[in-house]
Structures are given as structure tokens and as C-alpha cells.
Coordinates of C-alpha atoms in Angstrom, one line a residue:
Chain A
M3 CA 82.8 67.9 95.4
R4 CA 85.4 70.9 95.7
L5 CA 82.7 72.7 97.8
P6 CA 83.0 70.7 100.9
R7 CA 86.6 70.0 100.6
L8 CA 87.2 73.4 100.5
L9 CA 85.3 74.6 104.2
N10 CA 86.6 71.7 105.5
R11 CA 89.9 73.5 104.8
W12 CA 88.2 77.1 107.2
L13 CA 87.0 74.4 109.7
L14 CA 90.0 72.8 110.5
F15 CA 91.8 76.4 110.0
T16 CA 89.8 77.8 113.1
A17 CA 89.3 74.8 115.2
A18 CA 93.4 75.0 115.1
V19 CA 93.7 79.1 115.9
F20 CA 90.9 78.1 118.8
L21 CA 92.9 74.9 120.3
I22 CA 95.7 77.3 119.9
A23 CA 93.9 79.9 122.0
L24 CA 92.6 76.8 124.4
L25 CA 96.1 75.6 124.8
M26 CA 98.3 78.3 125.0
E27 CA 99.0 80.1 128.0
N28 CA 102.7 81.8 127.1
E29 CA 101.9 85.0 126.7
Y30 CA 104.6 86.4 125.2
Y31 CA 103.9 83.3 122.2
L32 CA 100.2 84.9 122.5
T33 CA 101.3 88.5 121.6
L34 CA 103.9 86.9 119.5
L35 CA 101.0 85.1 117.3
N36 CA 98.8 88.3 117.9
F37 CA 101.7 90.0 115.2
I38 CA 101.4 87.2 113.0
G39 CA 97.6 87.5 112.7
I40 CA 98.1 91.7 112.1
H41 CA 101.5 90.5 109.5
T42 CA 98.7 88.6 107.8
L43 CA 96.4 91.6 107.3
L44 CA 99.6 93.2 105.7
V45 CA 100.8 90.5 104.0
V46 CA 97.1 88.6 102.6
G47 CA 96.4 92.4 100.9
L48 CA 99.4 92.9 99.2
N49 CA 99.8 89.2 98.1
L50 CA 96.5 90.3 95.9
L51 CA 98.3 93.5 94.3
M52 CA 101.8 91.7 94.2
G53 CA 100.8 88.2 92.6
Y54 CA 97.0 88.8 91.2
A55 CA 97.2 92.4 89.6
G56 CA 101.6 92.1 89.1
Q57 CA 101.8 95.8 90.6
I58 CA 103.5 96.2 93.5
S59 CA 103.7 98.8 96.2
L60 CA 106.1 100.0 98.1
G61 CA 105.3 101.7 100.9
H62 CA 101.9 100.1 102.4
A63 CA 104.0 100.9 105.7
A64 CA 101.9 103.9 105.2
F65 CA 98.7 102.2 104.9
F66 CA 99.5 101.0 107.9
G67 CA 100.4 103.8 109.7
L68 CA 97.7 105.8 108.7
G69 CA 95.2 103.4 110.3
A70 CA 97.5 103.3 113.4
Y71 CA 97.5 106.9 113.5
T72 CA 94.1 107.8 112.7
S73 CA 92.5 105.6 115.0
G74 CA 94.7 106.4 118.0
I75 CA 94.3 110.1 117.7
L76 CA 90.8 109.8 116.9
T77 CA 91.2 107.8 120.6
V78 CA 93.2 109.8 122.4
T79 CA 92.2 112.8 121.9
Y80 CA 89.2 113.4 120.0
G81 CA 87.0 110.3 122.6
L82 CA 85.9 108.6 119.5
N83 CA 84.5 105.3 119.7
P84 CA 87.3 102.7 118.6
W85 CA 85.5 100.8 115.8
L86 CA 84.2 104.4 114.4
A87 CA 87.6 106.0 114.1
M88 CA 88.7 101.6 113.0
L89 CA 86.0 102.7 110.1
A90 CA 88.0 106.9 109.3
G91 CA 90.7 104.9 108.9
M92 CA 89.9 102.9 106.6
I93 CA 87.8 105.5 104.0
I94 CA 91.7 107.5 105.2
S95 CA 93.8 104.9 103.4
G96 CA 91.5 104.1 101.0
V97 CA 91.2 107.2 99.6
A98 CA 94.5 108.4 99.6
A99 CA 95.2 104.9 98.1
F100 CA 93.2 105.4 95.3
L101 CA 94.8 109.3 95.0
I102 CA 97.8 107.7 94.3
G103 CA 96.6 104.4 92.9
I104 CA 95.5 107.4 89.4
P105 CA 99.3 107.3 88.0
A106 CA 98.4 103.9 87.7
L107 CA 95.3 104.1 86.1
K108 CA 97.1 105.8 83.4
L109 CA 100.7 104.6 83.2
R110 CA 102.6 101.3 82.8
G111 CA 106.1 99.0 85.1
Y112 CA 107.6 101.1 87.4
Y113 CA 105.6 104.0 88.0
L114 CA 103.4 103.1 91.1
A115 CA 106.6 101.5 93.1
M116 CA 107.8 104.7 92.7
A117 CA 104.7 106.9 93.6
T118 CA 103.9 104.4 97.1
L119 CA 107.7 104.9 98.0
G120 CA 107.1 109.1 97.7
F121 CA 104.3 108.6 99.2
G122 CA 105.4 106.6 102.5
V123 CA 108.6 109.0 102.3
I124 CA 106.5 111.5 103.0
V125 CA 103.5 109.5 105.4
Y126 CA 107.1 108.6 107.0
I127 CA 107.9 111.9 107.8
V128 CA 103.6 114.1 108.3
F129 CA 103.7 111.1 111.3
T130 CA 107.6 112.5 112.4
E131 CA 107.4 116.0 111.8
A132 CA 102.9 116.5 112.7
Q133 CA 104.3 116.6 116.3
A134 CA 101.3 118.4 117.3
W135 CA 98.6 115.8 115.9
T136 CA 100.9 112.3 116.3
G137 CA 103.5 113.2 118.8
G138 CA 106.1 113.2 116.4
P139 CA 109.4 110.9 117.1
S140 CA 108.6 110.5 120.6
G141 CA 104.9 108.7 120.2
L142 CA 101.8 108.1 121.0
A143 CA 101.1 107.1 123.9
G144 CA 97.2 105.7 125.4
I145 CA 94.8 104.5 123.1
P146 CA 92.1 102.2 124.4
A147 CA 91.9 99.0 124.1
L148 CA 88.8 97.8 121.9
H149 CA 85.3 97.1 123.6
L150 CA 82.5 95.2 122.6
A151 CA 79.6 94.3 124.3
G152 CA 80.9 95.6 127.5
L153 CA 84.1 92.9 126.3
S154 CA 87.5 94.9 126.7
F155 CA 90.2 93.6 124.7
D156 CA 92.8 93.7 127.2
T157 CA 94.6 90.2 126.8
P158 CA 96.8 89.0 125.2
W159 CA 94.3 86.0 124.8
K160 CA 91.7 88.1 124.2
L161 CA 93.0 90.1 121.5
Y162 CA 94.4 86.7 119.8
L163 CA 90.9 85.9 119.5
L164 CA 89.8 88.9 118.3
I165 CA 93.0 89.7 116.0
W166 CA 92.6 85.8 114.1
M167 CA 88.8 86.3 113.6
V168 CA 89.9 89.5 112.2
V169 CA 92.5 86.8 110.2
I170 CA 89.8 84.6 109.7
L171 CA 87.2 86.5 108.0
I172 CA 90.0 88.1 106.1
L173 CA 91.8 85.0 104.7
I174 CA 88.2 83.4 103.8
L175 CA 86.9 87.0 101.9
S176 CA 90.4 86.7 99.8
A177 CA 90.0 83.4 99.3
S178 CA 86.8 84.5 97.6
I179 CA 87.6 86.7 95.5
V180 CA 90.9 85.1 93.9
D181 CA 87.9 82.6 92.7
S182 CA 85.4 85.0 91.6
R183 CA 85.5 87.1 88.7
I184 CA 87.6 89.3 89.4
G185 CA 90.0 86.4 91.0
R186 CA 90.0 85.2 87.6
A187 CA 90.3 88.4 85.5
L188 CA 93.3 89.5 87.5
R189 CA 94.6 85.9 86.5
A190 CA 94.1 87.0 82.9
L191 CA 95.7 90.8 83.7
H192 CA 98.9 88.7 84.9
D193 CA 99.5 86.7 82.4
S194 CA 98.7 89.2 79.4
E195 CA 97.2 92.2 79.6
A196 CA 97.1 92.8 76.1
A197 CA 94.9 89.4 76.2
A198 CA 92.7 90.0 79.0
E199 CA 91.7 93.8 77.7
S200 CA 90.8 91.7 75.1
L201 CA 88.1 89.8 76.4
G202 CA 86.9 93.0 77.7
V203 CA 88.6 93.4 81.7
N204 CA 89.1 97.3 81.8
T205 CA 92.5 96.3 83.9
Q206 CA 93.6 100.2 84.6
R207 CA 90.5 99.8 87.0
L208 CA 90.8 96.7 87.5
K209 CA 94.4 97.5 89.1
L210 CA 93.7 100.6 90.9
L211 CA 91.0 98.7 92.3
I212 CA 92.8 95.3 94.3
F213 CA 95.3 98.6 95.1
V214 CA 92.6 100.6 97.6
W215 CA 91.5 97.0 98.8
S216 CA 95.0 96.1 100.0
A217 CA 95.5 99.6 101.7
L218 CA 92.4 98.9 103.5
Y219 CA 93.4 96.2 104.7
A220 CA 96.7 97.7 106.0
S221 CA 94.8 100.4 107.2
L222 CA 92.2 97.4 109.7
A223 CA 95.4 96.1 110.3
G224 CA 96.9 99.1 111.7
S225 CA 94.0 100.2 113.9
L226 CA 94.7 96.6 115.5
F227 CA 98.0 96.8 116.1
A228 CA 97.0 100.4 117.6
H229 CA 94.7 99.3 120.3
T230 CA 96.9 96.3 120.5
M231 CA 99.7 98.5 121.8
N232 CA 98.4 101.0 122.8
F233 CA 101.0 103.3 121.8
I234 CA 102.5 103.9 118.6
A235 CA 105.5 105.8 117.5
P236 CA 106.8 106.5 113.4
S237 CA 109.4 104.3 113.2
S238 CA 107.3 101.4 113.1
F239 CA 106.2 102.6 109.5
D240 CA 109.4 103.7 107.9
I241 CA 110.8 102.1 104.7
M242 CA 111.9 98.8 105.8
F243 CA 108.4 98.3 107.3
S244 CA 107.4 98.6 103.4
I245 CA 110.7 96.2 102.1
K246 CA 109.9 94.0 105.1
L247 CA 106.1 92.8 103.9
V248 CA 107.6 92.1 100.0
T249 CA 110.2 89.9 101.4
M250 CA 107.0 88.5 103.2
V251 CA 105.0 88.0 100.3
V252 CA 107.7 87.0 98.3
V253 CA 109.1 83.6 101.5
G254 CA 105.2 83.0 101.6
G255 CA 105.0 82.6 97.7
M256 CA 103.3 85.1 94.6
A257 CA 98.9 85.0 93.7
S258 CA 98.9 82.5 96.6
V259 CA 96.6 82.9 100.1
W260 CA 97.9 80.8 102.1
G261 CA 101.3 81.5 101.6
S262 CA 100.5 84.2 103.2
L263 CA 99.9 83.2 106.6
L264 CA 103.4 81.1 106.6
G265 CA 105.5 84.2 105.0
A266 CA 104.1 86.5 107.8
G267 CA 104.5 83.1 110.5
V268 CA 108.2 82.6 109.6
L269 CA 109.7 86.7 109.4
T270 CA 107.7 86.9 112.0
I271 CA 109.3 84.4 114.1
L272 CA 112.5 84.2 112.5
P273 CA 113.6 87.3 114.6
E274 CA 113.0 86.7 117.5
V275 CA 114.5 83.4 117.7
L276 CA 118.2 83.9 116.1
V277 CA 119.0 86.0 118.1
F278 CA 121.6 86.8 115.7
F279 CA 119.1 87.8 113.1
H280 CA 119.5 91.7 114.9
D281 CA 122.7 92.8 113.4
F282 CA 122.2 91.3 110.1
E283 CA 118.6 91.4 109.8
V284 CA 119.0 94.4 106.9
V285 CA 120.7 92.0 104.7
I286 CA 119.1 88.9 106.2
F287 CA 115.8 90.2 104.0
G288 CA 117.5 92.2 101.1
G289 CA 119.5 89.0 100.8
I290 CA 116.3 87.0 101.0
L291 CA 114.9 89.2 98.0
M292 CA 117.2 88.6 95.7
V293 CA 117.9 85.2 95.9
V294 CA 114.3 84.0 95.7
M295 CA 113.4 86.5 92.8
I296 CA 116.4 85.4 90.8
F297 CA 115.5 82.3 91.1
L298 CA 112.0 81.4 92.0
P299 CA 110.4 84.1 90.7
R300 CA 107.1 82.9 92.1
G301 CA 108.0 82.6 95.4
L302 CA 109.7 80.4 98.3
V303 CA 107.3 77.7 99.0
R304 CA 105.7 77.2 95.2
G305 CA 109.4 77.8 94.2
L306 CA 110.1 74.9 96.7
L307 CA 106.5 72.8 95.3
D308 CA 107.0 73.9 91.3
L309 CA 111.3 72.3 92.0
K310 CA 109.4 69.3 93.3
E311 CA 106.9 68.6 91.1
F312 CA 109.8 69.3 87.5
R313 CA 112.2 66.1 89.6
R314 CA 108.7 64.0 90.2
Y315 CA 107.9 64.6 86.2
K316 CA 111.2 64.1 85.3
R317 CA 111.2 60.3 86.9
Q318 CA 108.5 60.0 85.4
G319 CA 109.9 60.1 83.2
G320 CA 106.9 62.7 81.3
A321 CA 107.4 66.6 79.9
F322 CA 107.5 68.3 82.8
P323 CA 103.6 71.3 81.9
V324 CA 104.7 74.1 81.6
Chain B
M18 CA 118.1 143.3 100.8
E19 CA 117.2 141.4 103.8
I20 CA 115.5 138.7 101.9
L21 CA 117.4 138.1 98.6
A22 CA 121.3 136.9 101.3
P23 CA 119.5 134.3 102.3
L24 CA 117.7 133.3 99.7
L25 CA 120.5 133.6 97.4
Q26 CA 122.1 131.2 100.5
Y27 CA 119.1 128.5 99.8
L28 CA 120.3 129.3 96.2
I29 CA 123.5 128.5 96.2
S30 CA 123.0 124.8 98.4
G31 CA 120.3 124.3 95.7
L32 CA 122.5 124.1 93.7
T33 CA 125.1 122.4 94.7
N34 CA 122.6 118.9 96.4
G35 CA 120.7 119.5 92.7
A36 CA 123.7 119.5 90.8
I37 CA 124.1 115.6 93.0
Y38 CA 120.5 114.9 92.7
A39 CA 121.5 114.8 89.4
L40 CA 124.8 112.4 89.2
I41 CA 122.4 110.0 90.2
A42 CA 119.5 110.8 87.8
L43 CA 122.3 110.4 85.2
G44 CA 122.6 106.6 86.3
F45 CA 118.9 106.0 86.7
G46 CA 118.9 107.1 82.9
I47 CA 121.9 105.0 81.8
I48 CA 120.6 101.9 83.5
Y49 CA 116.8 102.8 81.8
N50 CA 118.2 103.1 78.8
A51 CA 119.9 100.3 78.1
T52 CA 117.7 97.7 79.6
T53 CA 114.2 99.9 80.7
I54 CA 116.0 98.9 84.5
I55 CA 115.3 101.2 87.1
N56 CA 117.9 100.0 89.7
F57 CA 116.9 100.3 92.5
A58 CA 120.0 99.9 94.5
Q59 CA 121.6 103.1 92.7
G60 CA 121.8 105.3 95.5
E61 CA 123.9 102.9 97.5
M62 CA 126.2 103.5 95.0
V63 CA 126.1 107.2 95.4
M64 CA 126.8 105.7 99.7
L65 CA 129.2 103.2 99.1
G66 CA 131.5 106.0 97.0
A67 CA 131.3 108.4 100.2
L68 CA 132.8 105.2 102.6
C69 CA 135.2 103.6 99.9
A70 CA 137.2 106.9 99.1
I71 CA 136.8 107.8 102.8
S72 CA 138.2 104.8 103.9
I73 CA 141.3 105.1 100.8
Y74 CA 141.8 108.7 103.0
H75 CA 142.6 107.0 105.9
V76 CA 144.8 104.5 104.4
N77 CA 147.1 107.3 102.1
P78 CA 145.8 110.4 102.5
S79 CA 146.0 112.2 99.1
L80 CA 142.1 113.5 97.5
P81 CA 142.3 112.4 93.8
L82 CA 143.7 108.8 94.9
A83 CA 140.5 108.9 97.5
F84 CA 138.4 109.7 94.4
A85 CA 139.6 107.9 91.5
G86 CA 140.4 104.9 93.8
G87 CA 137.0 104.9 95.1
V88 CA 134.9 105.8 92.0
A89 CA 136.7 102.5 90.6
M90 CA 135.7 100.2 93.3
V91 CA 132.8 101.4 92.7
T92 CA 132.2 100.9 89.9
V93 CA 133.4 97.2 90.0
I94 CA 131.0 96.7 92.5
G95 CA 128.8 97.9 89.8
L96 CA 129.8 95.6 87.7
V97 CA 129.4 92.7 90.2
F98 CA 126.2 93.2 90.8
E99 CA 124.9 93.5 87.6
R100 CA 126.7 89.5 87.1
L101 CA 125.3 88.4 90.1
A102 CA 121.8 89.8 90.9
L103 CA 120.5 90.4 87.2
R104 CA 121.8 88.8 84.4
P105 CA 120.9 85.3 85.7
V106 CA 116.8 86.9 86.4
R107 CA 115.2 84.4 85.1
D108 CA 111.6 85.9 85.1
P109 CA 112.7 89.7 83.7
S110 CA 108.7 91.2 85.0
P111 CA 109.2 94.5 86.0
I112 CA 107.9 93.7 89.2
S113 CA 110.2 90.6 89.4
L114 CA 113.2 93.5 88.6
I115 CA 111.6 96.2 91.3
I116 CA 111.8 93.5 94.0
I117 CA 115.6 92.2 92.9
T118 CA 117.2 96.1 92.8
V119 CA 115.5 96.7 96.0
G120 CA 116.0 93.7 97.2
G121 CA 119.8 94.4 96.5
A122 CA 120.0 97.6 97.8
V123 CA 118.9 96.4 101.5
F124 CA 122.0 94.3 100.8
I125 CA 124.4 96.9 100.1
K126 CA 123.4 98.9 103.1
G127 CA 123.5 96.3 105.4
I128 CA 126.9 95.1 104.4
A129 CA 127.9 99.3 104.7
M130 CA 126.6 98.7 108.0
L131 CA 128.1 96.0 108.9
L132 CA 131.3 96.6 107.6
W133 CA 131.4 100.3 108.4
G134 CA 129.2 100.6 111.3
K135 CA 126.3 103.5 112.1
D136 CA 128.4 105.9 112.8
P137 CA 128.8 109.3 110.2
Y138 CA 132.3 109.7 108.9
S139 CA 134.0 113.3 107.7
L140 CA 136.0 113.8 104.3
P141 CA 138.3 116.6 104.0
P142 CA 137.2 119.4 101.4
F143 CA 138.8 119.7 98.1
T144 CA 140.3 122.4 98.7
S145 CA 140.2 124.8 101.8
N146 CA 137.3 125.9 103.5
V147 CA 137.1 129.3 103.6
P148 CA 134.1 130.9 102.4
I149 CA 133.9 133.4 99.8
G150 CA 131.7 136.3 99.9
L151 CA 129.3 136.4 97.2
G152 CA 127.2 139.1 97.4
P153 CA 125.2 139.2 99.9
A154 CA 125.8 135.4 100.4
T155 CA 129.2 133.0 100.5
I156 CA 129.9 129.8 99.3
L157 CA 132.1 127.6 99.7
P158 CA 134.9 126.3 97.8
Q159 CA 133.9 122.4 98.5
N160 CA 130.5 123.8 96.6
L161 CA 131.9 125.4 93.4
W162 CA 133.7 121.6 93.9
V163 CA 130.6 120.2 93.0
L164 CA 129.0 122.4 90.7
G165 CA 131.9 122.2 88.6
V166 CA 133.3 119.2 88.7
G167 CA 129.1 117.2 88.2
A168 CA 129.5 120.0 84.9
L169 CA 132.4 118.6 83.1
L170 CA 131.1 115.3 84.1
V171 CA 128.2 115.7 82.6
L172 CA 130.0 117.0 79.8
F173 CA 132.3 113.8 79.0
L174 CA 129.1 111.8 79.2
E175 CA 127.9 113.5 76.4
A176 CA 130.9 113.9 74.7
F177 CA 131.2 109.3 75.7
L178 CA 127.7 109.1 73.8
R179 CA 128.1 111.7 71.0
L180 CA 131.9 111.1 69.4
T181 CA 132.7 107.9 70.2
L182 CA 132.0 104.3 68.7
V183 CA 131.0 102.4 72.8
G184 CA 128.9 105.5 73.1
K185 CA 126.8 105.7 69.9
A186 CA 126.8 102.1 70.4
M187 CA 125.5 102.6 74.0
R188 CA 122.3 104.8 72.1
A189 CA 121.6 102.7 69.3
C190 CA 121.1 100.2 72.1
A191 CA 119.2 102.6 73.5
Y192 CA 116.9 104.0 70.3
N193 CA 116.3 99.5 69.7
P194 CA 117.8 97.1 71.4
R195 CA 116.6 94.1 68.2
A196 CA 118.8 96.2 64.8
A197 CA 121.2 96.9 67.3
R198 CA 122.2 93.4 68.0
L199 CA 121.7 92.6 63.9
V200 CA 124.3 95.5 64.0
G201 CA 126.6 93.5 65.4
I202 CA 126.7 95.2 68.6
S203 CA 127.0 93.1 71.3
T204 CA 123.8 94.0 74.0
G205 CA 124.7 91.7 77.0
R206 CA 128.3 93.9 76.8
M207 CA 126.4 97.6 76.9
V208 CA 124.1 96.9 79.5
Q209 CA 127.2 95.8 81.9
L210 CA 128.6 99.0 80.9
S211 CA 125.8 100.9 81.7
F212 CA 125.8 99.6 84.8
G213 CA 129.5 100.7 85.1
L214 CA 128.7 103.6 84.3
S215 CA 126.5 105.0 86.1
A216 CA 127.6 103.2 89.0
A217 CA 130.8 105.4 88.3
L218 CA 128.5 108.7 88.1
G219 CA 126.9 107.7 91.7
A220 CA 129.8 106.9 93.4
A221 CA 131.7 110.8 92.6
G222 CA 128.0 112.4 93.0
G223 CA 129.2 110.7 97.3
I224 CA 132.3 111.9 97.3
L225 CA 132.5 115.5 96.4
I226 CA 129.0 116.1 98.5
A227 CA 131.1 114.1 101.8
P228 CA 132.7 117.2 102.5
L229 CA 129.7 118.9 102.9
T230 CA 127.4 116.1 104.8
L231 CA 129.9 113.2 106.0
G232 CA 128.8 110.0 105.2
V233 CA 127.0 107.2 107.0
Y234 CA 125.6 104.3 105.2
D235 CA 122.6 105.0 105.3
M236 CA 123.1 107.8 103.0
G237 CA 122.7 106.2 99.5
T238 CA 118.4 105.1 99.9
M239 CA 117.2 109.6 100.8
L240 CA 119.5 110.8 97.8
G241 CA 119.0 107.5 95.7
L242 CA 115.0 108.3 96.2
K243 CA 115.2 111.9 94.8
G244 CA 118.3 111.5 91.6
F245 CA 114.5 109.8 90.4
S246 CA 112.4 111.8 91.3
A247 CA 114.8 114.4 89.4
A248 CA 115.1 111.9 87.1
I249 CA 110.8 111.6 86.6
L250 CA 111.1 115.2 86.7
G251 CA 113.1 115.8 84.0
G252 CA 111.9 113.2 81.9
L253 CA 113.7 109.8 82.0
G254 CA 116.5 109.0 80.3
S255 CA 116.4 112.4 79.1
I256 CA 120.8 113.7 80.0
L257 CA 119.9 117.4 80.1
G258 CA 116.7 116.3 81.7
G259 CA 118.5 114.5 84.2
V260 CA 120.7 118.1 85.2
L261 CA 117.7 120.0 84.4
G262 CA 115.1 118.3 87.1
G263 CA 118.6 117.5 89.6
L264 CA 119.3 121.2 89.9
L265 CA 115.4 122.3 90.4
L266 CA 114.5 120.0 92.3
G267 CA 117.5 120.8 94.8
V268 CA 116.9 124.4 94.4
A269 CA 112.6 123.4 95.0
E270 CA 113.7 121.6 98.7
S271 CA 115.9 123.7 99.6
L272 CA 113.7 126.5 99.3
A273 CA 111.1 125.3 101.2
S274 CA 113.6 123.8 103.9
G275 CA 114.5 127.1 104.5
L276 CA 111.3 129.2 104.0
I277 CA 108.2 127.0 105.0
S278 CA 110.3 124.5 107.4
S279 CA 113.4 121.9 107.5
G280 CA 111.9 118.5 109.1
Y281 CA 109.7 118.8 106.1
R282 CA 112.5 119.0 103.2
D283 CA 112.3 115.6 102.3
A284 CA 108.9 115.7 101.6
V285 CA 109.0 118.4 99.2
A286 CA 111.3 116.3 96.6
F287 CA 108.6 113.5 97.3
L288 CA 105.6 116.0 96.9
I289 CA 107.3 117.7 93.7
L290 CA 107.5 113.7 91.8
L291 CA 104.7 112.5 93.2
V292 CA 103.1 115.7 91.9
A293 CA 105.4 115.4 88.1
L294 CA 103.8 112.2 87.8
F295 CA 100.1 113.1 88.0
I296 CA 100.8 116.5 85.4
R297 CA 103.6 115.1 83.4
P298 CA 105.0 111.4 83.5
Q299 CA 106.8 111.6 80.7
G300 CA 108.6 114.7 82.8
L301 CA 110.0 118.2 81.7
L302 CA 111.5 117.2 78.4
G303 CA 110.5 113.7 77.5
G304 CA 108.4 112.8 74.9
K305 CA 104.6 112.2 74.5
Q306 CA 103.7 109.1 75.4

């Protein structure tokens, strides 16, 4: 019973994605949807780390940037095949995440947050300063479009198909990870690290695995970003972007694959729709983070659903199952 | 002799910045001892200290008043931040607390940008601006102010924690909150006090450095992160460790920016942080974990 229902959900989602592709002609909206797709890839990975492993990365923009710059430099300067460059970016990001994650293997609490933050700052500085490779603050231009079997992904419409196919695959992959043995171990780890360990889960290795995994998603998103924009500059990969990604996770809801899509969607569209948003952007993101985490620690959507459940139970006079 | 003069100059500017990092590191340590929270908004208190003092100085050009007023205002902000953002927290897990204080930092920075705009402001040096010769190098009177007042604040803090009843109560909370509560210490009050105290230290650091670096809305982030690096390097929660970590970090990045490349100056600080986390995560003066 469970499997067909799950399948239906994915089929519906895929159908919706293609329906939009058929109906949508406005290039501006398609570009916006492409950004939502790229942000979704980042947020799903970060959500696996935050919502399931209970760890936080304040430097996810660095892995996004490593993917983008590896793709950019290898294709522009060295003329490498974009798909190979994408793979190279993922290898570099994965290794970097592994090395940064080792302190988290040994330590608890705030250290991964701090190590990733420091790493994010260093990577951003390197993007800005290593002008010979990255073009410095003025950026790297002329990144070619992706090709596949004679088809060039050079219009918003074709990119939409490519990006959202990747998004669908990654969402399915992530949902099945969550439902797998690893996912159950992660949930155990999130509820009680000691209990999970006593059941034979190597919690530290699991945390590292998920951290590296989320960095791979970020790198993939970065490569797609580079080939979508055809131009990258360091300002897309600063600490504020890492914090925006955390906000997207928090709005969509911790430990929710679909919530990631929602969080990425809402916070990518809002700045475009609200004209006053630009001046208040920093204040709004900071305010959302504080208020949601203080009052609804499971995230905005999940928290509101919990509240609704709570009301329903209260109306029926029963106790709320905690 | 030719190599010595610039080296001495780097040492002076490194120690000056290091003193500020040390004050911020102590703020991190005080809050960490009382609550085991890392307050990512600590750097914003430094920025608020500098900008509040500059605004007060523009209304009434008296430096002592600006210093006292700036510190007082930011202390209140620190207390309000604890009351509004941290006391109501329902799920005090590290990840929630990190997100809340990071959100707080971003929020405060955004408000400061709306209030003061993006332009930097200057604060006149506390005394004359004539460089003093020091062997082959020179030192500005403001550098001396930073080092002197910084040292004085550290001594005051140490005396407060060791000699006064309230200070002893704070230390008791740091060792064992439950035992402290059993002997009648209000731990909630101590947590509040720790936020006020570390906001005051951060603000003092910001006002001391403002004549040298100007005050601008986004100065706090980097200073806060470096202060945290200093705290980790020295050993989180240790006063001597924080001071040592701050001075070492300041001198290291000053030497690196002078001898290697000024563009990578900030990267050096975080490289030191990462190396410290890898090799000796408990810090130079921290105990065994």
C-alpha cells in the first residue's frame, strides 16, 4: 500500500514539472524556477545534515562555490568537458568536506558550525584573491553551456528541463536515503546519540558521511549554477548566502525533503516579489531565523502543522501525543 | 636593522588588534561558562559599541561620555537580547541555539545598516595623534590606549570573578549550575549577567578600535569570528587563554599580511582556527577533554 502511494506522489510531481515546462513561456519565470531548482539541491543536502544528523554547516556556500569555480575554471581556462569538470568539482568538494568534517568526528556541538564558517570565509577570500585563476572580484566570464548528445542547454527552457530532472532525481534519492537503514540510524542519532551508539550506530562516521554527502549536492548545484549563468563572481558565495540557505531549511522545516523544496521556493520568490525586500533583506532573514527557531524549533511549516494537530487534539478533548 | 623595523611595526599593530580579539574572546568565554552557548552575535556588540559611541560623540563631543554611554547602551542591548531571543527558547539544542544567535547577529547587523547606513564613521583618537618613536618603529597613542585599557579591563574582570561575591557566584555556575542552584544562586540571573558583561566587554573593544579602523555596520562579523577563533585557540572559557589566543592571533595575522600578502590576512586567522580545531581542540590552555 505504501509503495504505490509514494510512487504516485513522485509521478504527480514529475508530471507537474513537465506541465509547467509545456505551459510556461515567460523566460523570466523560467529563470526564477531554475534558481529555485538550484537552491532546492543545496537546501535538500543541508536539510539532511541539519534536520537528520543534527549538525549545522555555516559554510555551505563554499561547497557551492567550489563546484561553480571548478566547473568554470576547468571549462574556460582548460577547455575540459563540462560533465568531467562537474565531476571534478564534486570530488574537490567531497574531499574538502571530509577534511573539515574530521574535527566533527572528534568533537561535538559548535565545532562543525565554527569549522565550516571558518572554511567558508577562507574559500571566499581565495575566490576573491586568487585572481590568476578565478578572475578575482570581477568574476569569471564565458562559461560554456552544457551539452548532451548534440543538445545544448542554452535557453531558460532547456535549462529548466535539465535542472528539474536533476532536482527530481536528487529528491527521490534523498527520500530513499531517509527511508533506508542510514535514514533510520540518522533519526536515532537525532533523538539520542547515546541510544543510537548503544544500538551499534557509529554516530561520528554517520555525521561525517552526511556532511560529505550534502557537500556533493552543493557542488553539483554550483556546477549547474555556473553553466546556467555563464558567469560567476565571489559575491554569490559569501557567508550571507550560507545563512540564507540555513534560513531556507528553517522555513521549509527540519527533517523534511519536501519542505526543502518549499523553503527554497518561498525564499527565492519573496525577494523578487517584494520591492521593499531588498533594503530589509538582511533584517528579514535574521528575524525569520530567530523567531522561527525560538517558537517553532522544528521549522515553520512543520511547526504550523504541529500547532494544527495540537488544536485538533485539544478540540477532541484528547491528550496531545508527544 | 632593515628587517627589524617592519617586524616591530607588525608586532605593534598585531598586538593592538590582538587586544581587541582578546576582549571579544573573553565575552565568548563568559557566556560559554554560564550557559555553554556560543553567542554568534558577540561580534555585533563590538560594532554597536563603536557606532553608539560615535553617535553619542556627535551629539556631545566628550570622549569619556561617549565611551561610558556606548558601553552602557550595548550592555542594555546584550541584556535585552538574552531576554527576548534566548530565554524563551523551547528547544535548547546546540543547533537551535546556533541558528538563533546567528539569526540575531544578522538581524542586529541589518538594523544597524538601516540606522547608520553603509558609510563608515570616524571617532577621534582618545589623545593626540602624533606617532611616538619606539626604536626603529613608531607607535600611535591610540595603540597604547587599546593595550592599556584592554589590560585594565582584563584585570578588572579577573578581580571581579575572584574577589566579589557576584563574581564567585558566576564561577560557581560555570563549574556546576545545579550545585550552584542548590546553594541559593539564581542561575538565571547569572546567565543574564554574563550576557550583559560580555556585551560590555565587546562594546569597549569596539570603541577602543574605532579611532584606528573607523566604525561601520559590517565590522562586527569579522571581529566576532576572530574573537571566537582566539577563544578556541586559547581554550574556551579561560581568561588567560582568551588573552593569549587573542594576542597570538593578532600578531600572526599581522605578520602574515605584512610578509606574505595583505589580501590573505583574514584567511590566516581562520587557517589558525582550523589547525587549532584539528590539533588541539581544547585550546592552548584548555584542560583535557
